[in-house]
């Protein structure tokens, strides 16, 4: 199937062609015709499956030809949980809507509200917003909801996780009752279904992401390592390969500390989390996308919406407490059919999280070759039905690393014969 068969206008097809895409992804193939038909849609799709274009393209067509110039109003509202995801959606609108003669704007917290007021004042066709800032603007009488024709909730599951349910209900009460509703979520959880009943009218259900599955193109593995040795192990991995890497930390403080340790070893790194200013978050993400930063250390919330093509590697420095977050995290690599590598560093106290993850994804995460980074691997390892405890070499020394060795990237199995020549002294570890 091609985009030509989905009912999109010539100008949108030209915009798609410029991006280099020729065939729609499953979520695009199924969602675009339903949205163009004016139906409410409830769609489940994992990250990296093209869902943003799946609602952006038909939305642009639905509202084209009738530009809005009414002050403080807009015809389509896209609600999203994070600033980064809002910016990503804005990029999609800009890319595909270049010839549509439509006005759009983005509002979120953490930045000066006055420029956002000016943007709204001229009237918009599409507004992308985080719930909190949207309500702030409404309270300051800068928002008029009366002209909203289409409502889109993106990453609905994450909005519930982040506690936005009260804000969403407040916004729903302000919207016109007659409107088209689109909900996109990673899964159809029970909570999502309850929310959908209050928003959607007989929605078409589209599920292209089997619940809690992981992408086949992603090579997954894990290393047992004591907690204190995790930074040293991560540093060795970064020194062994120039691959850009997204590293997940459980806490904001941990993300900051880890970025500092990497920088101390002359590894270009940056941290991104909720305590960073919007300017800092934007710069870190921009530098990472442009290749100026090798390692971006992020918390789960801040990483939501980070969309980086051809991201080679994701590392779970800490395992998530919520096993579903593991699926979201590793989905940042292996996007749009590309291959990727996901590595987890598992300490003794994280045995339960590992078992919960393996139960969720229905297979055991393979163990990495213990000879690769034997100096840091823990013994004993946390109990797991699928894995044996890792063992230190008898002399308790790090194996020496050969120049040019790979660290288990897709296509390289990283056999035990690949010894590592250390680039740092034992004391530095």
XYZ file of C-alpha atoms in Angstrom:
429
model
C 0.000 0.000 0.000
C 1.126 3.576 -0.690
C 0.086 6.945 0.728
C -1.793 7.600 -2.540
C -4.463 5.091 -1.506
C -5.317 6.749 1.827
C -7.342 9.681 0.492
C -4.822 12.417 1.253
C -4.706 15.617 -0.816
C -2.064 16.255 -3.460
C -0.289 18.885 -1.351
C -0.006 16.489 1.604
C 1.210 13.691 -0.669
C 3.892 16.032 -1.990
C 4.932 16.861 1.589
C 5.147 13.161 2.448
C 7.203 12.501 -0.680
C 9.717 15.174 0.338
C 10.347 13.339 3.604
C 11.350 10.217 1.658
C 8.578 7.979 2.986
C 6.845 5.848 0.362
C 4.661 3.415 2.314
C 2.486 4.129 5.355
C 3.122 2.331 8.630
C 0.345 0.074 9.980
C -1.006 2.786 12.312
C -1.053 5.307 9.454
C -2.666 2.837 7.078
C -5.527 2.126 9.467
C -6.001 5.460 11.257
C -5.797 8.004 8.414
C -8.903 6.825 6.468
C -10.982 6.614 9.684
C -9.961 10.119 10.774
C -10.669 11.541 7.310
C -14.125 9.961 7.503
C -14.798 12.046 10.620
C -15.001 9.147 13.047
C -13.746 9.139 16.626
C -10.652 6.959 16.906
C -9.033 5.196 19.836
C -5.634 3.946 18.685
C -2.907 1.936 20.407
C 0.551 2.170 18.877
C 4.035 1.883 20.310
C 6.520 4.697 20.052
C 8.416 4.809 16.765
C 5.515 3.514 14.651
C 4.682 6.807 12.935
C 1.615 7.659 14.996
C 2.343 11.416 15.035
C 2.056 11.587 11.244
C -0.883 9.205 11.600
C -2.985 11.976 13.118
C -1.156 15.064 11.806
C -1.718 14.296 8.108
C -5.493 13.745 8.254
C -5.942 16.636 10.698
C -4.259 19.042 8.275
C -6.611 17.891 5.530
C -9.745 18.103 7.676
C -9.221 21.734 8.617
C -7.555 23.024 5.436
C -9.259 25.661 3.297
C -10.974 27.468 6.172
C -8.302 29.457 8.031
C -9.289 30.773 11.449
C -8.678 34.413 12.356
C -10.786 34.692 15.517
C -8.786 35.984 18.488
C -7.708 33.427 21.126
C -9.538 30.592 19.377
C -8.426 27.489 17.485
C -10.122 24.722 15.529
C -8.033 21.736 16.594
C -6.537 21.046 20.024
C -3.736 18.515 20.523
C -3.054 17.711 24.181
C 0.274 16.135 25.042
C 2.005 15.362 28.370
C 5.453 16.896 27.856
C 7.163 19.883 26.299
C 9.415 17.692 24.171
C 6.493 15.805 22.678
C 4.684 19.088 21.986
C 7.744 20.320 20.080
C 7.905 17.050 18.143
C 4.264 17.408 17.072
C 4.938 21.003 16.038
C 7.779 19.751 13.814
C 5.399 17.260 12.180
C 2.795 19.958 11.517
C 5.461 22.230 10.069
C 6.845 19.451 7.841
C 3.554 18.212 6.419
C 1.585 21.470 6.521
C 4.021 23.667 4.601
C 1.531 24.204 1.753
C -1.705 24.197 3.767
C -1.872 27.907 4.697
C -2.800 27.127 8.302
C -1.760 28.811 11.534
C -0.515 26.703 14.417
C 1.015 27.325 17.808
C 2.479 25.487 20.777
C 2.041 26.338 24.463
C 3.711 24.656 27.435
C 5.093 25.568 30.825
C 8.608 26.460 31.840
C 8.890 29.404 29.450
C 7.621 32.999 29.321
C 3.850 32.990 28.866
C 3.641 36.377 27.101
C 4.820 35.241 23.629
C 2.277 32.426 23.850
C -0.480 34.969 24.558
C 0.527 36.899 21.432
C 0.439 33.733 19.351
C -3.072 32.942 20.549
C -4.259 36.502 20.071
C -4.040 36.265 16.281
C -6.179 33.143 16.092
C -4.966 29.630 15.242
C -6.081 26.590 13.319
C -4.132 24.093 15.445
C -2.992 24.468 19.039
C -0.594 21.957 20.610
C -0.588 22.241 24.402
C 0.334 20.659 27.687
C -2.682 20.604 30.053
C -1.259 22.799 32.821
C -0.207 25.723 30.633
C -3.465 25.505 28.654
C -5.498 25.985 31.841
C -3.195 28.816 32.972
C -3.916 30.648 29.719
C -7.640 29.989 30.063
C -7.662 31.442 33.577
C -5.964 34.545 32.176
C -8.764 34.814 29.584
C -6.444 34.096 26.652
C -8.225 30.930 25.500
C -11.582 30.547 23.737
C -12.613 26.900 23.329
C -15.861 27.514 21.409
C -14.463 26.818 17.919
C -12.747 23.489 18.660
C -13.766 20.909 16.064
C -11.141 18.220 16.698
C -9.574 17.068 19.977
C -6.487 14.834 19.988
C -5.044 13.250 23.129
C -1.545 11.981 22.407
C 0.269 9.647 24.813
C -2.942 9.342 26.809
C -1.459 6.626 29.019
C 1.447 8.857 30.025
C -0.899 11.736 30.818
C -2.706 9.474 33.259
C 0.603 8.306 34.751
C 1.671 11.917 35.256
C -1.520 12.832 37.108
C -3.133 15.006 34.435
C -6.553 13.377 34.743
C -8.082 16.287 36.708
C -6.752 18.844 34.225
C -8.062 16.787 31.314
C -11.532 16.611 32.870
C -11.525 20.388 33.383
C -10.598 20.923 29.742
C -13.248 18.461 28.528
C -15.924 20.448 30.377
C -14.927 23.591 28.447
C -15.008 22.090 24.956
C -17.979 22.017 22.560
C -19.882 18.754 22.904
C -19.969 18.266 19.137
C -16.423 17.497 18.040
C -14.247 14.717 16.653
C -12.100 12.941 19.269
C -8.870 11.043 18.692
C -7.003 9.195 21.447
C -3.547 7.725 20.942
C -1.935 5.543 23.586
C 0.795 2.912 23.855
C -1.737 0.418 25.243
C -5.450 0.043 25.897
C -5.227 -0.216 29.662
C -8.369 -0.355 31.792
C -7.822 3.258 32.865
C -7.523 4.375 29.236
C -10.800 2.662 28.389
C -12.531 4.402 31.284
C -11.182 7.757 30.078
C -12.217 7.023 26.485
C -15.834 6.498 27.539
C -15.949 10.065 28.866
C -14.363 11.573 25.735
C -15.082 9.524 22.609
C -18.360 8.770 20.855
C -18.468 5.174 19.592
C -14.773 5.205 18.674
C -13.169 2.964 16.095
C -10.555 0.906 17.928
C -7.208 0.417 16.217
C -4.546 -1.708 17.879
C -1.307 -2.146 15.956
C 0.828 -2.717 19.046
C 0.153 -6.027 20.827
C -0.034 -5.087 24.472
C 3.337 -4.848 26.166
C 5.260 -6.306 23.225
C 8.782 -5.204 22.354
C 10.025 -4.373 18.890
C 11.664 -7.340 17.131
C 14.269 -5.083 15.505
C 15.686 -4.216 18.940
C 18.449 -6.460 20.248
C 18.067 -6.652 24.035
C 20.569 -7.746 26.645
C 21.449 -7.158 30.263
C 24.428 -7.206 32.608
C 24.370 -8.021 36.300
C 26.462 -5.380 38.047
C 26.756 -4.104 41.587
C 25.221 -0.672 42.018
C 28.488 1.109 42.862
C 30.135 -0.165 39.659
C 27.393 0.952 37.289
C 29.013 4.330 36.429
C 32.337 2.644 35.614
C 30.613 0.086 33.419
C 28.672 2.777 31.581
C 31.828 4.815 31.016
C 33.613 1.761 29.584
C 30.706 1.200 27.204
C 30.840 4.801 26.018
C 34.612 4.704 25.538
C 34.321 1.488 23.538
C 31.886 2.919 20.994
C 30.991 6.301 19.512
C 27.337 5.352 19.134
C 24.861 7.953 20.313
C 23.146 6.644 23.422
C 20.052 7.553 25.408
C 20.591 6.573 29.051
C 17.678 6.276 31.462
C 18.078 7.261 35.099
C 15.318 6.760 37.667
C 15.847 10.133 39.373
C 16.668 13.715 38.394
C 19.559 13.811 40.860
C 20.937 10.572 39.452
C 20.716 11.925 35.909
C 22.715 15.031 36.857
C 25.410 13.041 38.671
C 25.764 10.545 35.863
C 26.135 13.259 33.217
C 28.849 14.927 35.334
C 30.784 11.646 35.658
C 30.640 11.081 31.902
C 31.810 14.625 31.176
C 34.708 14.133 33.621
C 35.854 11.243 31.412
C 35.747 13.517 28.321
C 32.524 11.941 27.083
C 30.143 14.552 25.685
C 26.996 14.208 27.778
C 23.950 16.172 28.906
C 21.075 15.560 31.324
C 17.404 16.236 30.668
C 14.690 16.112 33.334
C 11.811 18.051 34.854
C 13.961 20.338 36.998
C 15.825 21.681 33.973
C 14.586 24.941 32.472
C 12.914 24.726 29.095
C 15.905 26.457 27.506
C 18.257 23.840 29.011
C 16.046 20.957 27.883
C 15.720 22.361 24.369
C 19.477 22.888 24.064
C 20.325 19.407 25.372
C 17.893 17.763 22.970
C 19.069 19.902 20.045
C 22.728 19.117 20.744
C 21.917 15.415 20.964
C 19.959 15.406 17.701
C 22.740 17.313 15.944
C 25.419 14.912 17.197
C 27.168 17.402 19.482
C 26.343 15.223 22.493
C 27.041 11.490 22.528
C 25.083 10.609 25.662
C 21.753 12.051 26.777
C 20.856 11.034 30.338
C 17.106 11.318 30.884
C 14.334 10.500 33.307
C 11.255 8.713 31.980
C 9.022 11.779 31.928
C 11.565 14.015 30.189
C 12.333 11.344 27.593
C 8.696 10.997 26.559
C 8.447 12.453 23.093
C 12.143 12.316 22.277
C 12.155 11.213 18.650
C 15.610 10.640 17.195
C 16.020 8.827 13.903
C 18.577 6.039 13.808
C 19.316 6.150 17.535
C 21.744 3.261 17.912
C 21.447 2.434 21.589
C 19.366 2.804 24.732
C 20.792 1.917 28.153
C 18.735 1.398 31.282
C 21.151 2.601 33.935
C 18.335 1.967 36.442
C 15.485 -0.433 35.765
C 12.072 1.243 35.895
C 9.690 0.477 38.754
C 6.798 0.216 36.275
C 7.560 -2.625 33.845
C 5.578 -1.010 31.000
C 8.108 1.836 31.060
C 10.764 -0.643 29.923
C 8.855 -1.100 26.664
C 8.551 2.672 26.207
C 12.227 3.215 26.964
C 13.719 0.685 24.579
C 11.278 1.788 21.883
C 13.401 4.914 21.464
C 15.748 2.795 19.344
C 14.797 0.428 16.526
C 12.393 3.015 15.116
C 10.663 2.881 11.754
C 12.124 -0.516 10.892
C 15.730 0.270 11.845
C 17.733 -1.992 14.136
C 18.769 -0.953 17.620
C 20.343 -2.146 20.845
C 18.861 -1.936 24.350
C 21.107 -2.703 27.331
C 20.035 -2.921 30.976
C 22.382 -2.684 33.957
C 20.830 -4.762 36.728
C 22.000 -4.582 40.327
C 21.163 -6.991 43.129
C 18.247 -4.942 44.460
C 16.616 -4.800 41.016
C 15.856 -8.498 40.730
C 12.119 -7.971 41.214
C 11.956 -5.293 38.527
C 13.756 -7.620 36.125
C 11.366 -10.482 36.803
C 8.367 -8.147 36.354
C 9.744 -6.932 33.019
C 10.403 -10.457 31.763
C 6.925 -11.523 32.827
C 5.452 -8.575 30.956
C 7.346 -9.039 27.679
C 7.023 -12.832 27.929
C 10.665 -13.727 27.418
C 13.946 -13.602 29.293
C 16.232 -10.682 28.489
C 19.475 -12.313 27.247
C 22.598 -11.955 29.378
C 25.494 -10.049 27.868
C 28.836 -11.834 27.549
C 30.415 -11.643 31.005
C 33.893 -11.431 29.481
C 33.159 -8.065 27.887
C 33.070 -6.095 31.103
C 34.098 -8.677 33.701
C 35.695 -6.092 36.016
C 32.316 -4.600 36.920
C 29.944 -7.535 36.829
C 28.378 -8.429 40.147
C 28.511 -11.748 41.940
C 26.169 -13.015 43.215
C 23.498 -11.820 40.797
C 19.839 -11.233 41.683
C 17.676 -14.311 41.413
C 16.079 -14.851 38.003
C 14.502 -17.919 36.520
C 16.141 -17.195 33.203
C 19.714 -16.281 34.082
C 22.643 -17.698 35.996
C 24.807 -15.562 38.306
C 27.651 -13.824 36.513
C 31.195 -14.604 37.622
C 34.310 -12.513 38.008
C 37.552 -13.746 36.479
C 39.694 -15.538 39.076
C 42.201 -12.687 39.245
C 39.399 -10.123 39.596
C 40.992 -8.052 36.816
C 39.332 -6.324 33.934
C 39.937 -8.009 30.573
C 41.957 -5.893 28.202
C 40.136 -4.363 25.278
C 41.187 -4.738 21.678
C 41.104 -1.637 19.530
C 38.154 -1.649 17.161
C 36.117 -4.121 19.196
C 32.380 -3.594 19.173
C 30.180 -3.684 22.223
C 27.422 -5.910 20.992
C 25.788 -3.597 18.467
C 23.173 -5.216 16.232
C 24.925 -7.585 13.872
C 27.808 -8.219 16.318
C 27.231 -10.854 18.943
C 30.162 -9.782 21.045
C 31.705 -13.197 21.660
C 33.843 -14.078 24.641
C 36.905 -13.836 22.381
C 36.466 -10.072 22.122
C 38.624 -8.987 25.065
C 38.740 -5.359 25.960
C 41.803 -3.216 26.310
C 41.071 -0.756 29.075
C 41.406 2.902 28.197
C 41.657 3.861 31.845
C 43.628 2.660 34.825
C 42.095 0.373 37.426
C 42.229 3.186 39.945
C 40.159 5.421 37.674
C 37.354 2.856 37.697
